[in-house]
Coordinates of C-alpha atoms in Angstrom, one line a residue:
M1 CA 71.0 141.6 97.0
K2 CA 74.6 141.0 96.0
K3 CA 75.9 137.6 96.9
E4 CA 79.1 137.3 98.8
R5 CA 82.2 135.9 97.0
T6 CA 83.3 133.1 99.3
G7 CA 84.3 130.5 96.8
I8 CA 81.0 128.8 97.1
R9 CA 79.1 129.2 93.8
G10 CA 75.7 127.9 95.0
I11 CA 75.4 125.2 92.3
R12 CA 76.8 121.8 93.1
I13 CA 77.9 119.7 90.2
N14 CA 80.3 116.9 89.4
Q15 CA 83.3 119.1 88.8
A16 CA 84.9 116.7 86.4
G17 CA 81.8 116.3 84.3
Y18 CA 79.5 113.6 83.1
L19 CA 79.4 110.6 80.8
P20 CA 77.1 111.1 77.8
R21 CA 74.4 108.6 78.8
A22 CA 74.6 109.4 82.6
P23 CA 71.9 111.1 84.6
K24 CA 73.0 114.8 85.0
L25 CA 71.8 116.6 88.1
A26 CA 73.0 119.8 89.7
V27 CA 71.8 121.0 93.1
V28 CA 71.1 124.7 93.3
E29 CA 71.1 126.4 96.7
A30 CA 68.3 129.0 97.2
P31 CA 67.9 129.8 93.5
P32 CA 67.2 133.4 92.7
V33 CA 64.9 132.4 89.8
E34 CA 62.8 129.3 88.9
E35 CA 64.8 128.4 85.8
F36 CA 68.3 127.5 84.9
E37 CA 70.3 127.6 81.7
L38 CA 72.9 125.1 80.5
R39 CA 75.4 127.2 78.6
T40 CA 78.5 126.5 76.4
I41 CA 81.1 128.6 74.8
G42 CA 80.5 129.2 71.1
E43 CA 83.0 129.9 68.3
E44 CA 83.4 133.5 69.4
V45 CA 83.7 132.6 73.1
I46 CA 80.2 134.0 73.8
W47 CA 77.6 132.3 75.9
K48 CA 74.7 130.4 74.3
T49 CA 71.7 129.0 76.0
V50 CA 71.5 125.3 75.3
L51 CA 68.6 124.2 77.5
R52 CA 65.9 125.8 79.7
K53 CA 63.9 123.5 82.0
K54 CA 61.9 123.9 85.1
L55 CA 63.6 123.1 88.3
M56 CA 62.6 120.2 90.5
R57 CA 62.1 120.7 94.2
C58 CA 63.8 118.3 96.6
D59 CA 64.3 118.7 100.4
G60 CA 64.4 122.5 100.3
R61 CA 67.0 122.4 97.6
T62 CA 66.5 122.7 93.9
V63 CA 67.7 120.1 91.4
A64 CA 68.5 121.0 87.8
D65 CA 68.1 118.0 85.5
F66 CA 69.9 118.2 82.2
S67 CA 70.2 114.4 81.5
E68 CA 68.9 114.8 78.0
I69 CA 72.0 116.6 76.9
T70 CA 74.5 114.0 75.6
A71 CA 76.5 116.0 73.1
P72 CA 80.3 116.3 74.0
G73 CA 81.3 119.8 75.0
D74 CA 82.2 122.2 77.7
Y75 CA 79.2 123.4 79.8
C76 CA 78.2 125.6 82.7
V77 CA 74.9 125.7 84.7
V78 CA 73.6 129.3 85.3
C79 CA 70.7 130.2 87.4
G80 CA 69.7 133.9 87.4
E81 CA 71.4 136.9 85.9
R82 CA 75.1 136.8 85.4
G83 CA 77.4 139.7 84.3
G84 CA 80.9 140.1 82.8
D85 CA 82.5 137.5 80.6
Y86 CA 83.0 133.8 81.2
R87 CA 86.0 134.4 83.5
E88 CA 84.0 136.2 86.2
N89 CA 80.4 136.4 87.1
S90 CA 79.5 139.8 88.4
G91 CA 75.8 139.4 88.4
D92 CA 73.4 138.3 91.1
G93 CA 72.8 134.8 89.8
Y94 CA 74.7 131.6 90.3
E95 CA 77.1 130.1 87.9
S96 CA 78.6 126.6 88.3
Y97 CA 82.2 125.6 87.7
Y98 CA 82.9 124.5 84.1
F99 CA 82.5 120.8 83.4
V100 CA 82.6 118.6 80.3
I101 CA 80.4 115.9 78.8
R102 CA 82.3 113.2 77.0
P103 CA 83.0 109.5 77.0
E104 CA 86.6 110.0 78.4
V105 CA 85.6 112.5 81.1
Y106 CA 86.9 110.4 84.0
D107 CA 90.1 109.1 82.2
P108 CA 92.4 111.8 83.6
S109 CA 91.0 111.3 87.1
A110 CA 91.5 107.5 86.8
R111 CA 95.1 108.0 85.7
L112 CA 95.8 110.2 88.6
M113 CA 94.3 107.7 91.0
A114 CA 96.3 104.9 89.5
E115 CA 99.5 106.9 89.9
Y116 CA 98.6 107.5 93.5
F117 CA 99.4 103.8 94.2
R118 CA 102.9 104.3 92.9
W119 CA 103.4 107.5 94.9
Q120 CA 102.3 105.6 98.1
R121 CA 104.7 102.7 97.7
C122 CA 106.6 101.8 100.8
G123 CA 110.3 101.1 100.3
S124 CA 110.4 102.0 96.6
E125 CA 112.4 104.6 94.7
L126 CA 109.1 105.4 93.0
G127 CA 107.3 106.2 96.2
W128 CA 107.2 109.7 97.7
A129 CA 109.3 108.5 100.7
G130 CA 111.9 106.7 98.6
R131 CA 113.5 103.5 99.9
C132 CA 112.1 103.7 103.4
H133 CA 111.5 100.9 105.9
Q134 CA 114.2 98.5 104.6
D135 CA 115.2 96.9 107.9
P136 CA 114.0 93.5 109.0
V137 CA 111.0 93.8 111.3
P138 CA 110.6 92.0 114.7
L139 CA 107.9 89.3 115.1
V140 CA 107.3 90.3 118.7
G141 CA 107.8 87.6 121.3
T142 CA 109.3 85.1 119.0
G143 CA 112.9 86.3 118.6
R144 CA 112.4 86.1 114.8
F145 CA 112.6 88.8 112.2
L146 CA 110.7 89.1 108.9
D147 CA 111.4 90.8 105.6
M148 CA 108.3 92.9 105.1
R149 CA 109.7 95.4 102.7
G150 CA 107.1 96.6 100.2
G151 CA 103.4 97.3 100.3
Y152 CA 102.0 100.8 100.6
H153 CA 101.6 103.7 103.0
Q154 CA 97.8 103.6 103.2
S155 CA 96.9 107.2 103.9
C156 CA 98.5 110.2 105.5
D157 CA 100.6 108.0 107.8
L158 CA 103.4 105.5 107.3
R159 CA 101.5 102.3 108.1
C160 CA 100.5 99.4 105.8
W161 CA 97.1 98.2 107.1
S162 CA 96.3 94.8 105.7
D163 CA 92.6 95.3 105.4
G164 CA 92.7 98.8 103.9
I165 CA 95.5 98.0 101.5
S166 CA 93.9 94.8 100.3
L167 CA 90.6 96.6 99.7
S168 CA 92.5 99.3 97.8
L169 CA 94.2 96.8 95.5
L170 CA 90.9 95.0 95.0
G171 CA 89.5 98.3 93.5
L172 CA 92.6 98.6 91.3
L173 CA 92.1 95.0 90.2
H174 CA 88.4 95.6 89.3
F175 CA 89.5 98.6 87.2
A176 CA 92.3 96.8 85.5
E177 CA 90.0 93.9 84.5
R178 CA 87.5 96.3 82.9
E179 CA 89.6 99.1 81.5
H180 CA 92.7 99.0 79.2
P181 CA 93.5 102.7 79.1
P182 CA 96.0 104.0 76.4
W183 CA 98.3 105.3 79.1
D184 CA 98.7 101.8 80.7
R185 CA 102.0 100.2 79.4
G186 CA 101.9 97.4 82.0
Q187 CA 101.7 99.9 84.9
L188 CA 98.5 98.4 86.3
A189 CA 99.9 94.8 86.2
E190 CA 103.2 96.0 87.8
E191 CA 101.2 97.8 90.6
L192 CA 99.1 94.7 91.4
R193 CA 102.3 92.6 91.4
W194 CA 104.0 95.0 93.8
G195 CA 101.0 94.9 96.2
C196 CA 100.4 91.1 96.0
E197 CA 104.1 90.4 96.7
Y198 CA 103.7 92.1 100.1
F199 CA 100.6 90.1 101.0
L200 CA 102.3 86.8 100.0
K201 CA 105.1 87.7 102.5
L202 CA 102.5 88.5 105.1
I203 CA 101.1 84.9 105.2
A204 CA 102.3 83.0 108.3
P205 CA 103.2 79.2 107.9
E206 CA 99.8 78.4 109.6
G207 CA 97.9 80.3 106.9
F208 CA 96.9 83.5 108.8
L209 CA 98.0 87.1 108.1
Y210 CA 100.4 88.5 110.6
D211 CA 98.9 91.3 112.6
S212 CA 100.5 94.7 113.0
Q213 CA 99.3 98.0 114.5
F214 CA 102.3 99.5 112.8
V215 CA 103.9 101.0 115.9
P216 CA 106.1 102.6 116.5
I217 CA 105.0 105.0 113.8
G218 CA 108.0 106.5 112.0
W219 CA 110.9 105.6 109.8
G220 CA 112.2 102.7 111.8
P221 CA 111.2 99.0 111.9
R222 CA 107.6 98.4 112.7
D223 CA 106.4 95.6 115.0
Y224 CA 104.6 92.6 113.6
Y225 CA 102.8 89.9 115.8
N226 CA 102.5 86.2 115.5
V227 CA 98.7 86.3 115.7
P228 CA 96.0 86.7 113.0
T229 CA 94.9 90.2 112.1
N230 CA 91.1 90.8 111.7
L231 CA 88.8 88.6 109.7
G232 CA 88.1 91.2 107.0
A233 CA 91.7 91.5 106.0
H234 CA 91.8 87.7 105.4
C235 CA 88.7 87.8 103.2
N236 CA 89.9 90.8 101.2
T237 CA 93.3 89.2 100.7
V238 CA 91.8 85.9 99.4
L239 CA 89.8 88.0 96.9
L240 CA 92.9 89.9 95.9
L241 CA 95.2 87.0 95.4
A242 CA 92.6 84.8 93.7
G243 CA 91.8 87.7 91.3
A244 CA 95.4 88.3 90.6
A245 CA 95.9 84.6 89.9
R246 CA 93.1 84.8 87.4
C247 CA 94.4 87.9 85.7
F248 CA 98.1 87.0 85.5
R249 CA 97.6 83.4 84.4
E250 CA 98.0 84.2 80.7
F251 CA 101.3 86.0 80.8
D252 CA 102.9 85.1 84.1
P253 CA 101.7 81.6 85.1
N254 CA 104.3 81.2 87.9
F255 CA 103.2 84.3 89.7
A256 CA 99.6 83.4 89.2
R257 CA 100.3 80.0 90.8
R258 CA 101.9 81.6 93.8
C259 CA 98.9 84.0 94.2
E260 CA 96.5 81.1 94.0
E261 CA 98.4 79.0 96.5
G262 CA 98.5 81.9 98.9
A263 CA 94.8 82.5 98.5
R264 CA 94.0 78.9 99.2
K265 CA 96.3 78.8 102.2
I266 CA 94.5 81.8 103.8
H267 CA 91.1 80.3 102.9
R268 CA 91.9 77.1 104.7
F269 CA 92.6 79.1 107.9
L270 CA 89.6 81.3 107.3
E271 CA 87.2 78.3 107.1
D272 CA 88.6 76.5 110.1
P273 CA 85.6 76.7 112.5
E274 CA 88.0 77.3 115.4
N275 CA 89.1 80.6 114.0
F276 CA 87.4 84.1 114.2
R277 CA 84.8 82.9 116.7
T278 CA 85.4 85.9 119.0
P279 CA 85.7 89.6 118.2
Y280 CA 89.1 90.9 117.1
V281 CA 91.4 92.2 119.8
P282 CA 94.4 94.2 118.7
P283 CA 97.8 93.0 120.0
V284 CA 98.8 96.5 121.3
K285 CA 97.2 98.5 124.1
N286 CA 97.5 102.2 124.7
L287 CA 97.8 103.0 121.0
P288 CA 98.8 106.4 119.7
R289 CA 96.0 109.0 119.1
G290 CA 93.9 108.0 116.1
T291 CA 95.2 104.5 115.9
Q292 CA 92.7 101.8 115.2
G293 CA 91.7 99.6 118.1
E294 CA 89.1 96.9 118.6
H295 CA 86.2 99.4 118.0
F296 CA 87.3 99.5 114.4
Y297 CA 86.6 95.8 113.9
F298 CA 83.7 95.2 116.3
Q299 CA 81.8 93.1 113.7
S300 CA 84.9 91.0 112.8
T301 CA 83.6 87.5 113.6
R302 CA 82.9 84.6 111.3
D303 CA 79.1 84.6 111.8
S304 CA 78.6 88.3 111.7
A305 CA 77.0 89.8 108.6
G306 CA 80.3 91.2 107.5
G307 CA 82.1 87.9 108.3
L308 CA 79.6 85.8 106.3
C309 CA 79.7 88.1 103.3
G310 CA 83.5 88.1 103.3
R311 CA 83.6 84.3 103.6
I312 CA 81.1 83.8 100.8
A313 CA 82.9 86.2 98.5
A314 CA 86.3 84.5 99.3
A315 CA 84.8 81.0 98.6
L316 CA 83.3 82.2 95.3
A317 CA 86.7 83.8 94.3
L318 CA 88.3 80.3 94.6
G319 CA 85.5 78.5 92.8
A320 CA 84.3 76.8 96.1
R321 CA 80.6 77.3 95.3
E322 CA 79.4 74.6 97.7
I323 CA 81.1 76.4 100.7
A324 CA 79.7 79.7 99.5
F325 CA 76.2 78.5 98.8
A326 CA 76.0 76.7 102.2
L327 CA 76.5 80.0 104.0
V328 CA 73.7 81.9 102.2
P329 CA 70.7 80.8 104.4
Q330 CA 72.6 81.9 107.5
L331 CA 73.3 85.3 105.9
L332 CA 69.7 85.8 104.7
E333 CA 68.4 85.1 108.2
L334 CA 70.1 88.3 109.2
L335 CA 68.1 90.4 106.7
T336 CA 65.4 92.2 108.6
P337 CA 61.9 93.0 107.3
E338 CA 63.0 96.7 107.1
G339 CA 65.7 95.8 104.6
Y340 CA 68.9 96.0 106.5
F341 CA 71.2 93.2 107.8
R342 CA 71.5 92.6 111.5
Q343 CA 75.1 92.5 112.9
D344 CA 74.6 88.8 113.9
A345 CA 71.9 86.4 115.1
A346 CA 72.3 87.5 118.8
S347 CA 72.0 91.3 118.0
A348 CA 69.5 93.7 116.6
E349 CA 72.3 96.2 115.7
A350 CA 72.7 97.0 112.1
G351 CA 75.3 95.1 110.2
F352 CA 77.9 96.9 108.0
S353 CA 77.6 100.0 110.3
D354 CA 81.2 100.1 111.6
C355 CA 84.0 101.8 109.7
S356 CA 86.0 98.7 109.1
Y357 CA 87.4 98.2 105.6
G358 CA 86.7 94.4 106.0
H359 CA 83.4 94.4 104.3
A360 CA 83.4 97.7 102.4
G361 CA 84.3 95.8 99.2
T362 CA 81.9 92.9 99.8
G363 CA 78.9 93.5 102.2
D364 CA 75.7 93.5 100.2
F365 CA 77.7 93.2 96.9
V366 CA 77.9 89.5 97.7
L367 CA 74.2 89.1 96.7
F368 CA 75.1 90.1 93.1
D369 CA 78.1 87.9 93.2
L370 CA 76.0 84.9 94.2
L371 CA 73.6 85.5 91.4
E372 CA 76.5 85.6 88.9
A373 CA 77.8 82.4 90.3
G374 CA 74.5 80.6 89.6
F375 CA 73.0 80.2 93.1
D376 CA 70.1 77.7 92.8
Q377 CA 67.5 80.0 94.4
P378 CA 68.0 83.3 92.5
E379 CA 64.6 84.6 93.4
K380 CA 65.6 84.8 97.1
L381 CA 68.7 86.9 96.2
V382 CA 66.7 89.2 93.9
E383 CA 64.2 89.7 96.7
S384 CA 67.0 90.5 99.1
V385 CA 68.6 93.0 96.8
A386 CA 65.2 94.7 96.3
A387 CA 64.6 94.9 100.1
C388 CA 68.1 96.4 100.6
A389 CA 67.5 98.9 97.8
A390 CA 64.1 99.9 99.2
F391 CA 65.6 100.5 102.6
Q392 CA 68.5 102.5 101.2
E393 CA 66.0 104.5 99.1
R394 CA 64.1 105.5 102.2
L395 CA 67.3 106.6 103.8
L396 CA 68.1 108.8 100.8
A397 CA 64.6 110.3 100.9
E398 CA 65.1 111.2 104.5
A399 CA 68.6 112.6 104.0
G400 CA 67.6 114.5 100.9
W401 CA 70.5 116.0 98.9
E402 CA 72.6 117.0 101.9
S403 CA 74.5 113.8 102.6
I404 CA 75.2 110.2 101.8
P405 CA 73.5 108.5 104.8
R406 CA 74.9 105.7 106.8
F407 CA 72.7 103.4 109.1
F408 CA 74.4 102.6 112.4
F409 CA 73.8 101.6 116.0
D410 CA 73.8 104.5 118.4
S411 CA 75.1 102.9 121.7
S412 CA 74.1 106.0 123.7
V413 CA 70.4 105.4 123.1
G414 CA 70.5 101.7 122.2
E415 CA 68.9 102.2 118.8
N416 CA 69.7 102.0 115.1
R417 CA 70.0 105.5 113.7
M418 CA 70.9 107.3 110.4
Q419 CA 74.1 109.3 110.2
Q420 CA 74.6 111.9 107.6
G421 CA 77.7 113.3 105.9
S422 CA 79.3 109.9 105.4
G423 CA 82.9 109.3 104.2
S424 CA 84.0 108.7 100.6
V425 CA 84.3 104.9 100.9
R426 CA 80.6 104.8 102.0
A427 CA 79.6 107.1 99.1
L428 CA 81.5 105.0 96.5
H429 CA 80.1 101.7 97.9
S430 CA 76.6 103.1 97.6
A431 CA 77.3 104.3 94.0
I432 CA 78.4 100.8 93.0
F433 CA 75.4 99.2 94.8
W434 CA 72.9 101.4 93.1
L435 CA 74.4 100.9 89.7
R436 CA 74.3 97.1 90.0
A437 CA 70.8 97.2 91.5
A438 CA 69.6 99.4 88.6
R439 CA 70.6 96.7 86.1
L440 CA 69.4 93.7 88.2
L441 CA 66.0 95.2 89.1
E442 CA 65.5 97.2 85.9
K443 CA 64.9 100.4 87.8
P444 CA 66.4 103.4 85.9
K445 CA 65.9 105.8 88.8
Y446 CA 68.6 103.8 90.7
R447 CA 71.0 105.1 88.1
E448 CA 70.2 108.6 89.4
Y449 CA 71.0 107.5 92.9
A450 CA 74.3 106.0 91.8
Q451 CA 75.3 109.1 89.9
R452 CA 74.4 111.3 93.0
C453 CA 76.7 109.2 95.2
F454 CA 79.4 109.3 92.6
D455 CA 79.0 113.1 92.1
W456 CA 79.4 113.6 95.8
I457 CA 83.1 112.7 95.6
F458 CA 83.6 115.0 92.6
G459 CA 82.3 118.1 94.4
A460 CA 78.5 117.9 94.5
N461 CA 78.4 118.2 98.3
P462 CA 77.6 121.0 100.7
E463 CA 81.1 122.3 100.7
E464 CA 81.3 122.2 96.9
A465 CA 84.7 120.6 97.4
S466 CA 86.2 117.7 95.4
Y467 CA 87.4 114.9 97.6
I468 CA 90.1 114.0 95.0
T469 CA 93.4 115.8 95.1
G470 CA 94.2 117.3 91.7
V471 CA 90.6 117.0 90.4
G472 CA 88.1 119.8 90.7
Y473 CA 88.1 122.6 93.2
N474 CA 88.1 123.7 96.9
Q475 CA 90.3 120.7 98.0
K476 CA 91.2 120.4 101.7
R477 CA 94.7 120.1 103.2
N478 CA 95.9 116.9 104.9
P479 CA 95.7 116.8 108.7
V480 CA 98.9 117.0 110.7
F481 CA 98.3 115.6 114.2
G482 CA 98.7 112.4 116.2
Q483 CA 99.2 109.5 113.9
F484 CA 100.0 111.8 110.9
F485 CA 103.5 112.6 112.0
P486 CA 105.8 112.6 110.1
S487 CA 103.7 114.6 107.6
T488 CA 102.8 113.4 104.2
P489 CA 102.7 115.6 101.0
Q490 CA 99.6 116.3 99.0
I491 CA 99.6 113.6 96.4
P492 CA 97.6 113.9 93.2
G493 CA 94.9 111.2 93.0
G494 CA 94.5 110.9 96.7
I495 CA 90.9 110.9 98.0
H496 CA 90.0 112.3 101.4
H497 CA 88.3 109.8 103.7
V498 CA 86.1 112.5 105.1
M499 CA 86.1 116.3 104.4
N500 CA 89.0 117.9 106.3
G501 CA 90.4 114.4 107.0
E502 CA 93.2 112.4 105.6
Y503 CA 93.3 110.9 102.2
D504 CA 92.8 107.2 102.1
M505 CA 93.9 104.5 99.6
P506 CA 90.7 102.4 100.0
S507 CA 88.7 105.3 98.7
V508 CA 91.0 105.5 95.7
G509 CA 90.6 101.8 94.9
M510 CA 86.8 102.0 95.3
A511 CA 86.7 105.1 93.0
L512 CA 88.6 103.3 90.3
W513 CA 86.2 100.4 90.5
A514 CA 83.3 102.9 90.3
V515 CA 84.8 104.7 87.3
A516 CA 85.1 101.4 85.4
L517 CA 81.5 100.5 86.1
F518 CA 80.1 103.9 85.2
K519 CA 82.0 103.9 81.9
Q520 CA 80.6 100.4 81.2
E521 CA 77.0 101.5 81.9
M522 CA 76.9 105.0 80.6
G523 CA 80.0 106.0 78.7
G524 CA 79.6 104.4 75.3
C525 CA 83.1 102.9 75.4
E526 CA 84.2 99.4 74.5
T527 CA 86.0 98.0 77.6
G528 CA 87.7 94.8 78.3
S529 CA 85.7 92.1 80.0
S530 CA 87.9 89.0 79.7
G531 CA 89.3 89.3 83.2
A532 CA 92.9 89.4 81.9
L533 CA 95.3 92.3 82.5
A534 CA 96.9 94.2 79.7
D535 CA 100.6 93.7 80.3
D536 CA 101.5 95.7 77.2
G537 CA 99.2 98.7 77.5
G538 CA 96.5 97.5 75.1
A539 CA 93.9 100.3 74.9
G540 CA 90.2 100.2 75.0
K541 CA 88.4 101.9 72.2
C542 CA 85.9 104.8 72.5
E543 CA 83.8 105.6 69.5

């Protein structure tokens, strides 16, 4: 029977392509035959069969594994009979989108995503909105005004969330420390400087970060409040400023000193036992539709799983190993026999299950960071990583190839549950976790899990749609409702938070971090590892 032409090709792939040493899996929907072909275009633009291999069955779907192919080139997965030439398939079989295998496969995507930061600048002639938001902002209830020009519009709105933006810049920082692409002529350092300058201005004399719900939403001044924002934003910002201090020390020691002083000032407030004892409460009630309220930060307390991980990571970033190591037993007590962290000591709810950006960049990553920092009981950390990995593996087995699962607490039934179809931040966090776990635990199959989560963002999902604007196919439009007035243009490099949702800068930062790690593990490229930024565009070398 002739298949309908709906834009869905029936073969889900990473639409950008694959690194040479990466696992390469394509998901085939209801295959017409039990074999697939990997084809390329020859000298006369005719199709040639490169590989035939039996399909593997998984969760009612069919998985084509062509990992053994490492030769650079342009490829297409075909299952069943195809007709016509390479421009149109008029047969009854399935034909994937074209993709490439090469060491530089993700370089164009990374360049777009790095440019996205510049497009999203607030109050800059380089941003899409130009020199917006230049007026002094009121510090509500104090009679004072602040100069808060700068920062970024985080997603499809005009706000500058401190937790999301700091997480975004952390991802950019991880990328800049590992990659020195040939197109970078100091752009990455300039972008990090622009972002860090905003956070340095956000620090109150007492050491906390001023809160803001960024209302009223629009082109006028936005209210700030003389109270601390959520705990996660403080942790993220310590990590950001401490990392910037490390990276700028060689070529701008004065700026590096300012960043380190800011990080230490926030950390002193963060570690004061009187602070962050109670859940975060936003300073504004009756927020506009879609605006974040307290539900977004319901695990934002110092002794929650997210709070402990953030505080440990912040202490490690500043070299305060004694403070970090002292918190480890309290964190590990929250690890359940099943392999997930409880929210806190008084709750059976799953930790890291809310949508806050406060722990998306730390969370279970802190176990790896502690090992790298030389924690004196490494076997406990390795056992904890293994337990977390085994639990996540069970979730993947249950979800199959249809989603990137998220474990959360369902308040309607009072139980921990699995949710499918997660957002891009979750998928990218999982990809980074699996890649690091594969190396630590020496389990190659975890590399396949990492690649699967990474491929999800690039189009290997049920809608066969790339989450990244300007990369791949079937991309979605930005929403225009509620908080997303005035509307934002489609910006290349933006990544949708969820399918049919707004694009979101934290996803962009996490994707850049993931790209750098995947290239390091699977790309065959020499990448920078000194921790210093390239202020003059020094390029990494690919053989």
